[in-house]
mmCIF file of C-alpha atoms and ligand atoms in Angstrom:
data_model
loop_
_atom_site.group_PDB
_atom_site.id
_atom_site.type_symbol
_atom_site.label_atom_id
_atom_site.label_comp_id
_atom_site.label_asym_id
_atom_site.label_seq_id
_atom_site.Cartn_x
_atom_site.Cartn_y
_atom_site.Cartn_z
ATOM 1 C CA UNK T 551 110.193 87.929 110.632
ATOM 2 C CA UNK T 552 106.568 88.999 111.122
ATOM 3 C CA UNK T 553 104.213 87.670 108.466
ATOM 4 C CA UNK T 554 104.009 90.967 106.576
ATOM 5 C CA UNK T 555 107.734 91.790 106.705
ATOM 6 C CA UNK T 556 108.583 90.008 103.451
ATOM 7 C CA UNK T 557 105.859 91.951 101.641
ATOM 8 C CA UNK T 558 106.931 95.237 103.194
ATOM 9 C CA UNK T 559 110.493 94.681 101.939
ATOM 10 C CA UNK T 560 109.205 94.497 98.352
ATOM 11 C CA UNK T 561 108.880 98.263 98.485
ATOM 12 C CA UNK T 562 112.635 98.631 99.036
ATOM 13 C CA UNK T 563 113.202 96.433 95.998
ATOM 14 C CA UNK T 564 110.822 98.395 93.793
ATOM 15 C CA UNK T 565 112.093 101.791 94.929
ATOM 16 C CA UNK T 566 115.749 100.820 94.521
ATOM 17 C CA UNK T 567 115.104 99.412 91.041
ATOM 18 C CA UNK T 568 113.376 102.680 90.128
ATOM 19 C CA UNK T 569 116.217 104.768 91.547
ATOM 20 C CA UNK T 570 118.767 102.687 89.655
ATOM 21 C CA UNK T 571 116.876 103.112 86.362
ATOM 22 C CA UNK T 572 116.442 106.854 86.949
ATOM 23 C CA UNK T 573 120.193 107.206 87.553
ATOM 24 C CA UNK T 574 120.769 105.392 84.253
ATOM 25 C CA UNK T 575 118.398 107.957 82.656
ATOM 26 C CA UNK T 576 115.535 105.645 81.664
ATOM 27 C CA UNK T 577 113.180 108.369 82.875
ATOM 28 C CA UNK T 578 113.426 111.453 84.992
ATOM 29 C CA UNK T 579 112.411 111.640 88.659
ATOM 30 C CA UNK T 580 114.257 114.031 90.982
ATOM 31 C CA UNK T 581 112.395 112.700 94.040
ATOM 32 C CA UNK T 582 113.021 108.963 94.087
ATOM 33 C CA UNK T 583 116.592 109.394 95.370
ATOM 34 C CA UNK T 584 115.213 111.375 98.328
ATOM 35 C CA UNK T 585 112.893 108.548 99.325
ATOM 36 C CA UNK T 586 115.126 105.516 98.970
ATOM 37 C CA UNK T 587 118.744 104.534 99.339
ATOM 38 C CA UNK T 588 120.934 103.464 96.422
ATOM 39 C CA UNK T 589 121.101 99.737 95.799
ATOM 40 C CA UNK T 590 124.585 98.257 95.913
ATOM 41 C CA UNK T 591 123.700 95.682 93.265
ATOM 42 C CA UNK T 592 124.057 96.140 89.520
ATOM 43 C CA UNK T 593 120.690 95.585 87.854
ATOM 44 C CA UNK T 594 120.311 93.769 84.552
ATOM 45 C CA UNK T 595 119.110 95.976 81.660
ATOM 46 C CA UNK T 596 115.904 93.949 81.250
ATOM 47 C CA UNK T 597 114.926 94.849 84.819
ATOM 48 C CA UNK T 598 115.355 98.564 84.129
ATOM 49 C CA UNK T 599 113.486 98.282 80.819
ATOM 50 C CA UNK T 600 110.668 96.453 82.625
ATOM 51 C CA UNK T 601 110.463 99.231 85.224
ATOM 52 C CA UNK T 602 110.551 101.830 82.449
ATOM 53 C CA UNK T 603 107.498 100.201 80.816
ATOM 54 C CA UNK T 604 105.715 99.882 84.185
ATOM 55 C CA UNK T 605 106.265 103.484 85.246
ATOM 56 C CA UNK T 606 105.540 104.934 81.795
ATOM 57 C CA UNK T 607 102.319 102.951 81.362
ATOM 58 C CA UNK T 608 100.977 103.674 84.865
ATOM 59 C CA UNK T 609 101.746 107.359 84.439
ATOM 60 C CA UNK T 610 100.125 107.494 81.026
ATOM 61 C CA UNK T 611 96.785 106.238 82.340
ATOM 62 C CA UNK T 612 97.036 108.406 85.458
ATOM 63 C CA UNK T 613 97.617 111.526 83.338
ATOM 64 C CA UNK T 614 94.794 110.623 80.951
ATOM 65 C CA UNK T 615 92.363 110.306 83.884
ATOM 66 C CA UNK T 616 93.477 113.669 85.310
ATOM 67 C CA UNK T 617 93.076 115.383 81.941
ATOM 68 C CA UNK T 618 89.704 113.772 81.240
ATOM 69 C CA UNK T 619 88.286 114.917 84.576
ATOM 70 C CA UNK T 620 90.010 118.298 84.232
ATOM 71 C CA UNK T 621 91.691 117.501 87.579
ATOM 72 C CA UNK T 622 88.327 117.651 89.337
ATOM 73 C CA UNK T 623 88.986 114.258 90.903
ATOM 74 C CA UNK T 624 90.851 112.303 93.579
ATOM 75 C CA UNK T 625 93.640 109.759 93.350
ATOM 76 C CA UNK T 626 94.070 106.953 95.891
ATOM 77 C CA UNK T 627 97.335 105.053 95.612
ATOM 78 C CA UNK T 628 96.968 101.703 97.421
ATOM 79 C CA UNK T 629 100.260 100.185 98.620
ATOM 80 C CA UNK T 630 101.986 103.362 97.435
ATOM 81 C CA UNK T 631 105.368 102.555 98.994
ATOM 82 C CA UNK T 632 107.928 105.183 97.956
ATOM 83 C CA UNK T 633 105.867 106.432 95.012
ATOM 84 C CA UNK T 634 106.734 109.954 93.866
ATOM 85 C CA UNK T 635 103.747 110.793 91.644
ATOM 86 C CA UNK T 636 102.440 113.402 94.093
ATOM 87 C CA UNK T 637 105.536 115.603 93.644
ATOM 88 C CA UNK T 638 105.810 114.915 89.908
ATOM 89 C CA UNK T 639 102.181 115.921 89.298
ATOM 90 C CA UNK T 640 102.709 119.120 91.272
ATOM 91 C CA UNK T 641 105.579 120.010 88.925
ATOM 92 C CA UNK T 642 103.396 119.354 85.898
ATOM 93 C CA UNK T 643 100.489 121.366 87.251
ATOM 94 C CA UNK T 644 98.364 118.308 86.614
ATOM 95 C CA UNK T 645 97.103 117.870 90.080
ATOM 96 C CA UNK T 646 93.878 116.330 91.425
ATOM 97 C CA UNK T 647 91.869 117.849 94.274
ATOM 98 C CA UNK T 648 93.310 115.288 96.614
ATOM 99 C CA UNK T 649 96.040 112.646 96.498
ATOM 100 C CA UNK T 650 95.895 109.874 99.096
ATOM 101 C CA UNK T 651 98.620 107.278 99.658
ATOM 102 C CA UNK T 652 98.117 104.172 101.781
ATOM 103 C CA UNK T 653 100.495 101.463 102.942
ATOM 104 C CA UNK T 654 101.503 99.450 106.017
ATOM 105 C CA UNK T 655 102.531 101.552 109.004
ATOM 106 C CA UNK T 656 106.232 100.697 108.820
ATOM 107 C CA UNK T 657 106.335 101.817 105.170
ATOM 108 C CA UNK T 658 104.454 105.080 105.741
ATOM 109 C CA UNK T 659 106.528 105.809 108.874
ATOM 110 C CA UNK T 660 109.719 105.629 106.808
ATOM 111 C CA UNK T 661 108.174 107.821 104.135
ATOM 112 C CA UNK T 662 107.136 110.394 106.742
ATOM 113 C CA UNK T 663 110.711 110.430 108.099
ATOM 114 C CA UNK T 664 112.175 110.964 104.610
ATOM 115 C CA UNK T 665 109.667 113.687 103.784
ATOM 116 C CA UNK T 666 110.578 115.467 107.034
ATOM 117 C CA UNK T 667 114.280 115.217 106.191
ATOM 118 C CA UNK T 668 113.945 116.784 102.757
ATOM 119 C CA UNK T 669 112.693 120.344 102.637
ATOM 120 C CA UNK T 670 111.712 120.075 98.967
ATOM 121 C CA UNK T 671 109.343 117.190 99.726
ATOM 122 C CA UNK T 672 107.825 118.777 102.813
ATOM 123 C CA UNK T 673 107.486 122.244 101.309
ATOM 124 C CA UNK T 674 105.390 120.954 98.408
ATOM 125 C CA UNK T 675 102.872 119.558 100.889
ATOM 126 C CA UNK T 676 103.073 122.447 103.330
ATOM 127 C CA UNK T 677 102.961 125.295 100.837
ATOM 128 C CA UNK T 678 99.275 124.738 100.230
ATOM 129 C CA UNK T 679 98.295 124.660 103.852
ATOM 130 C CA UNK T 680 99.762 126.019 107.073
ATOM 131 C CA UNK T 681 97.895 123.376 109.051
ATOM 132 C CA UNK T 682 99.713 120.297 107.846
ATOM 133 C CA UNK T 683 99.268 117.516 110.422
ATOM 134 C CA UNK T 684 102.191 115.168 110.919
ATOM 135 C CA UNK T 685 102.424 112.082 113.076
ATOM 136 C CA UNK T 686 104.995 109.285 113.103
ATOM 137 C CA UNK T 687 103.307 107.387 110.288
ATOM 138 C CA UNK T 688 100.838 109.797 108.728
ATOM 139 C CA UNK T 689 100.685 113.184 107.040
ATOM 140 C CA UNK T 690 97.575 115.224 106.335
ATOM 141 C CA UNK T 691 97.992 118.316 104.168
ATOM 142 C CA UNK T 692 95.306 120.153 102.242
ATOM 143 C CA UNK T 693 95.754 118.056 99.085
ATOM 144 C CA UNK T 694 98.047 115.229 100.230
ATOM 145 C CA UNK T 695 97.338 112.446 102.693
ATOM 146 C CA UNK T 696 99.749 109.669 103.590
ATOM 147 C CA UNK T 697 98.005 107.140 105.828
ATOM 148 C CA UNK T 698 98.783 103.768 107.319
ATOM 149 C CA UNK T 699 96.327 100.933 106.823
ATOM 150 C CA UNK T 700 96.323 97.237 106.124
ATOM 151 C CA UNK T 701 94.527 96.935 102.781
ATOM 152 C CA UNK T 702 93.235 93.516 103.738
ATOM 153 C CA UNK T 703 91.202 95.054 106.573
ATOM 154 C CA UNK T 704 88.389 96.960 104.899
ATOM 155 C CA UNK T 705 87.306 98.808 108.053
ATOM 156 C CA UNK T 706 90.818 100.328 108.277
ATOM 157 C CA UNK T 707 90.790 101.412 104.634
ATOM 158 C CA UNK T 708 87.342 102.954 105.072
ATOM 159 C CA UNK T 709 88.342 104.794 108.243
ATOM 160 C CA UNK T 710 91.581 106.169 106.779
ATOM 161 C CA UNK T 711 89.899 107.348 103.573
ATOM 162 C CA UNK T 712 87.267 109.093 105.695
ATOM 163 C CA UNK T 713 89.963 110.752 107.829
ATOM 164 C CA UNK T 714 91.605 111.929 104.588
ATOM 165 C CA UNK T 715 88.393 113.702 103.620
ATOM 166 C CA UNK T 716 87.541 111.484 100.655
ATOM 167 C CA UNK T 717 84.548 112.734 98.663
ATOM 168 C CA UNK T 718 82.736 109.727 97.233
ATOM 169 C CA UNK T 719 80.931 111.904 94.702
ATOM 170 C CA UNK T 720 84.090 113.005 92.926
ATOM 171 C CA UNK T 721 85.525 110.864 90.117
ATOM 172 C CA UNK T 722 88.158 108.767 91.876
ATOM 173 C CA UNK T 723 91.135 106.895 90.500
ATOM 174 C CA UNK T 724 92.450 103.975 92.544
ATOM 175 C CA UNK T 725 95.924 102.727 91.670
ATOM 176 C CA UNK T 726 97.678 99.564 92.811
ATOM 177 C CA UNK T 727 101.155 99.036 91.390
ATOM 178 C CA UNK T 728 102.313 95.525 92.198
ATOM 179 C CA UNK T 729 100.277 95.313 95.409
ATOM 180 C CA UNK T 730 97.130 93.150 95.105
ATOM 181 C CA UNK T 731 99.179 90.019 94.372
ATOM 182 C CA UNK T 732 100.352 90.091 98.010
ATOM 183 C CA UNK T 733 96.804 90.170 99.402
ATOM 184 C CA UNK T 734 94.430 87.262 99.957
ATOM 185 C CA UNK T 735 91.957 86.948 97.049
ATOM 186 C CA UNK T 736 88.843 87.198 99.196
ATOM 187 C CA UNK T 737 90.136 90.339 100.880
ATOM 188 C CA UNK T 738 90.935 91.945 97.535
ATOM 189 C CA UNK T 739 87.494 90.969 96.264
ATOM 190 C CA UNK T 740 85.922 92.629 99.304
ATOM 191 C CA UNK T 741 87.979 95.798 98.704
ATOM 192 C CA UNK T 742 87.202 95.988 94.969
ATOM 193 C CA UNK T 743 83.493 95.398 95.646
ATOM 194 C CA UNK T 744 83.416 98.062 98.329
ATOM 195 C CA UNK T 745 85.006 100.593 95.954
ATOM 196 C CA UNK T 746 82.527 99.690 93.191
ATOM 197 C CA UNK T 747 79.598 100.002 95.632
ATOM 198 C CA UNK T 748 80.726 103.267 97.199
ATOM 199 C CA UNK T 749 82.160 105.304 94.325
ATOM 200 C CA UNK T 750 79.680 106.068 91.532
ATOM 201 C CA UNK T 751 82.383 107.314 89.136
ATOM 202 C CA UNK T 752 85.672 105.485 89.458
ATOM 203 C CA UNK T 753 88.603 103.906 87.713
ATOM 204 C CA UNK T 754 91.043 101.289 89.002
ATOM 205 C CA UNK T 755 94.495 100.760 87.488
ATOM 206 C CA UNK T 756 96.217 97.571 88.508
ATOM 207 C CA UNK T 757 99.754 96.579 87.534
ATOM 208 C CA UNK T 758 100.878 93.092 88.447
ATOM 209 C CA UNK T 759 101.812 89.595 87.378
ATOM 210 C CA UNK T 760 99.968 87.618 84.693
ATOM 211 C CA UNK T 761 100.409 84.227 82.957
ATOM 212 C CA UNK T 762 101.721 82.875 86.259
ATOM 213 C CA UNK T 763 100.600 79.278 85.745
ATOM 214 C CA UNK T 764 103.884 78.276 84.082
ATOM 215 C CA UNK T 765 107.496 77.479 84.968
ATOM 216 C CA UNK T 766 108.463 81.166 85.139
ATOM 217 C CA UNK T 767 105.571 81.745 87.565
ATOM 218 C CA UNK T 768 106.571 78.753 89.717
ATOM 219 C CA UNK T 769 110.145 80.031 89.969
ATOM 220 C CA UNK T 770 109.006 83.536 90.905
ATOM 221 C CA UNK T 771 106.672 82.151 93.597
ATOM 222 C CA UNK T 772 109.445 79.960 95.035
ATOM 223 C CA UNK T 773 112.036 82.776 94.981
ATOM 224 C CA UNK T 774 109.725 85.113 96.825
ATOM 225 C CA UNK T 775 108.698 82.388 99.292
ATOM 226 C CA UNK T 776 112.357 81.919 100.204
ATOM 227 C CA UNK T 777 112.357 85.607 101.195
ATOM 228 C CA UNK T 778 109.211 85.125 103.335
ATOM 229 C CA UNK T 779 107.101 86.858 100.747
ATOM 230 C CA UNK T 780 103.924 85.070 99.728
ATOM 231 C CA UNK T 781 101.887 85.784 96.630
ATOM 232 C CA UNK T 782 98.535 85.266 98.359
ATOM 233 C CA UNK T 783 96.639 86.791 95.437
ATOM 234 C CA UNK T 784 98.354 84.913 92.620
ATOM 235 C CA UNK T 785 95.121 83.081 91.703
ATOM 236 C CA UNK T 786 93.974 86.183 89.800
ATOM 237 C CA UNK T 787 97.257 86.414 87.923
ATOM 238 C CA UNK T 788 96.579 83.406 85.679
ATOM 239 C CA UNK T 789 95.558 85.351 82.594
ATOM 240 C CA UNK T 790 94.303 88.667 81.264
ATOM 241 C CA UNK T 791 90.795 87.189 81.585
ATOM 242 C CA UNK T 792 91.153 86.445 85.313
ATOM 243 C CA UNK T 793 92.576 89.937 85.797
ATOM 244 C CA UNK T 794 89.527 91.538 84.138
ATOM 245 C CA UNK T 795 86.938 89.165 85.548
ATOM 246 C CA UNK T 796 87.703 89.950 89.173
ATOM 247 C CA UNK T 797 86.487 93.499 88.588
ATOM 248 C CA UNK T 798 83.437 92.471 86.541
ATOM 249 C CA UNK T 799 82.431 89.940 89.234
ATOM 250 C CA UNK T 800 82.078 92.623 91.897
ATOM 251 C CA UNK T 801 80.143 95.354 90.123
ATOM 252 C CA UNK T 802 82.577 97.266 87.907
ATOM 253 C CA UNK T 803 80.958 98.308 84.629
ATOM 254 C CA UNK T 804 83.849 97.344 82.355
ATOM 255 C CA UNK T 805 87.456 96.176 82.443
ATOM 256 C CA UNK T 806 90.361 95.753 80.093
ATOM 257 C CA UNK T 807 93.895 94.383 80.379
ATOM 258 C CA UNK T 808 97.077 94.165 78.334
ATOM 259 C CA UNK T 809 100.313 92.274 78.767
ATOM 260 C CA UNK T 810 103.306 94.529 79.304
ATOM 261 C CA UNK T 811 104.913 92.980 76.225
ATOM 262 C CA UNK T 812 102.075 94.393 74.124
ATOM 263 C CA UNK T 813 102.206 97.706 75.977
ATOM 264 C CA UNK T 814 105.967 98.019 75.478
ATOM 265 C CA UNK T 815 105.386 97.908 71.718
ATOM 266 C CA UNK T 816 102.740 100.667 71.965
ATOM 267 C CA UNK T 817 104.789 103.126 74.050
ATOM 268 C CA UNK T 818 106.179 106.141 72.150
ATOM 269 C CA UNK T 819 108.795 104.393 70.041
ATOM 270 C CA UNK T 820 111.173 107.374 69.852
ATOM 271 C CA UNK T 821 111.584 107.155 73.618
ATOM 272 C CA UNK T 822 111.737 103.345 73.575
ATOM 273 C CA UNK T 823 114.612 103.565 71.058
ATOM 274 C CA UNK T 824 116.333 106.113 73.304
ATOM 275 C CA UNK T 825 116.197 103.854 76.379
ATOM 276 C CA UNK T 826 117.241 100.806 74.375
ATOM 277 C CA UNK T 827 120.508 102.588 73.599
ATOM 278 C CA UNK T 828 121.280 103.258 77.280
ATOM 279 C CA UNK T 829 122.576 99.785 78.116
ATOM 280 C CA UNK T 830 123.583 96.865 75.970
ATOM 281 C CA UNK T 831 121.298 93.855 76.326
ATOM 282 C CA UNK T 832 122.267 90.696 74.531
ATOM 283 C CA UNK T 833 119.311 88.473 75.386
ATOM 284 C CA UNK T 834 116.114 90.014 74.084
ATOM 285 C CA UNK T 835 114.209 86.845 75.060
ATOM 286 C CA UNK T 836 114.747 87.565 78.764
ATOM 287 C CA UNK T 837 113.025 90.940 78.432
ATOM 288 C CA UNK T 838 110.168 89.404 76.449
ATOM 289 C CA UNK T 839 109.738 86.674 79.043
ATOM 290 C CA UNK T 840 109.637 89.243 81.824
ATOM 291 C CA UNK T 841 107.215 91.564 80.040
ATOM 292 C CA UNK T 842 104.861 88.727 79.191
ATOM 293 C CA UNK T 843 104.534 87.927 82.916
ATOM 294 C CA UNK T 844 103.250 91.361 83.914
ATOM 295 C CA UNK T 845 100.167 93.246 82.835
ATOM 296 C CA UNK T 846 98.178 96.389 83.294
ATOM 297 C CA UNK T 847 94.487 95.893 84.004
ATOM 298 C CA UNK T 848 92.028 98.728 84.352
ATOM 299 C CA UNK T 849 88.355 98.883 85.273
ATOM 300 C CA UNK T 850 85.782 101.642 85.278
ATOM 301 C CA UNK T 851 82.396 102.856 86.430
ATOM 302 C CA UNK T 852 81.254 105.726 84.280
ATOM 303 C CA UNK T 853 77.453 106.116 84.404
ATOM 304 C CA UNK T 854 77.561 109.695 83.067
ATOM 305 C CA UNK T 855 79.759 108.794 80.093
ATOM 306 C CA UNK T 856 82.637 111.085 80.991
ATOM 307 C CA UNK T 857 84.754 108.930 78.704
ATOM 308 C CA UNK T 858 86.580 106.806 81.308
ATOM 309 C CA UNK T 859 85.661 103.638 79.433
ATOM 310 C CA UNK T 860 87.556 104.886 76.400
ATOM 311 C CA UNK T 861 90.809 105.570 78.274
ATOM 312 C CA UNK T 862 93.573 103.203 77.352
ATOM 313 C CA UNK T 863 97.289 102.930 77.596
ATOM 314 C CA UNK T 864 98.164 103.242 73.904
HETATM 315 C C1 SAM L 2300 106.122 95.862 95.379
HETATM 316 S S1 SAM L 2300 105.762 97.147 96.485
HETATM 317 C C2 SAM L 2300 105.172 98.390 95.360
HETATM 318 C C3 SAM L 2300 105.228 99.783 95.904
HETATM 319 C C4 SAM L 2300 104.732 100.856 94.922
HETATM 320 N N1 SAM L 2300 103.335 100.640 94.603
HETATM 321 C C5 SAM L 2300 105.570 100.828 93.675
HETATM 322 O O1 SAM L 2300 105.142 100.222 92.679
HETATM 323 O O2 SAM L 2300 106.674 101.375 93.683
HETATM 324 C C6 SAM L 2300 104.262 96.571 97.250
HETATM 325 C C7 SAM L 2300 103.722 97.554 98.262
HETATM 326 O O3 SAM L 2300 102.417 97.112 98.670
HETATM 327 C C8 SAM L 2300 102.321 97.246 100.069
HETATM 328 N N2 SAM L 2300 101.307 96.298 100.565
HETATM 329 C C9 SAM L 2300 101.187 94.990 100.245
HETATM 330 N N3 SAM L 2300 100.165 94.443 100.942
HETATM 331 C C10 SAM L 2300 99.629 95.432 101.689
HETATM 332 C C11 SAM L 2300 98.552 95.486 102.631
HETATM 333 N N4 SAM L 2300 97.839 94.412 102.943
HETATM 334 N N5 SAM L 2300 98.290 96.663 103.221
HETATM 335 C C12 SAM L 2300 99.023 97.783 102.932
HETATM 336 N N6 SAM L 2300 100.045 97.786 102.054
HETATM 337 C C13 SAM L 2300 100.355 96.628 101.449
HETATM 338 C C14 SAM L 2300 103.716 96.921 100.568
HETATM 339 O O4 SAM L 2300 103.945 97.362 101.885
HETATM 340 C C15 SAM L 2300 104.588 97.633 99.520
HETATM 341 O O5 SAM L 2300 104.832 98.970 99.841
#
């Protein structure tokens, strides 16, 4: 296995867990089944509930940013994997000026192949622009860019954002959903600092592990290690404070963070009650343990007081 292969495979895991939960009706997403195969395994209800909270919370902040900026903004999804937000936002008519997705070449190459196979995916990108440019691992449309880059190599990130026509003067939302934990701390620091230096108005939403300095954390690290997947960035996943501080240390104006357990209790409770009836779960403690080991952290730079600092997930 090459050193990044274990990390790359985490996208299959995430996408298959999402597809499984969508098929069980935790949330609706007609596109995930076009981008990933069905998992043969049966997933425990706490896993699907965890993914429900993750997807709902990420989407909530994403939508709030798009509404606040009146869609006059850009979204950059780092380590996007098989993410489907581009197509979902198009359906909602809640679309930014540009949507850029970045991941390792082998991940983007598979996504390109799937997009080419499914007319509905390709047409959404192509309908805006006759001159869509496709290569084996990249797509450039008028408002969608799928590019390959190693996020730990800043020069690559910079080059690919430039090739995607990024406008540093537009409010820009960077998202990383379970990605930074796989990247060396110093490299992530360099990336977060570069974003803070280069983008005057920006927000970063980061979903990943927290409270990892305990037995649960040790077991997760060991399990992943046995699959050649190393949590090189786990140092920042000690607490909500370490999650926030890494942004504040490199020039972000403000940062906040919440455990997913807290967030789960703040999600629209009518929908939470609906999903809790989908599958019987006898051990509530397992879900609570899982949710207390993940968090959402967000940081902002908002010198003109657009209101980004006031966005939250509740
Ligand atoms: C757990 S998956 C999450 C995928 C997607 N964000 C989601 O939540 O469904 C982690 C993703 O981060 C990507 N990734 C991790 N480290 C990366 C790096 N250094 N450069 C580019 N992509 C990276 C992996 O290839 C994978 O697609």
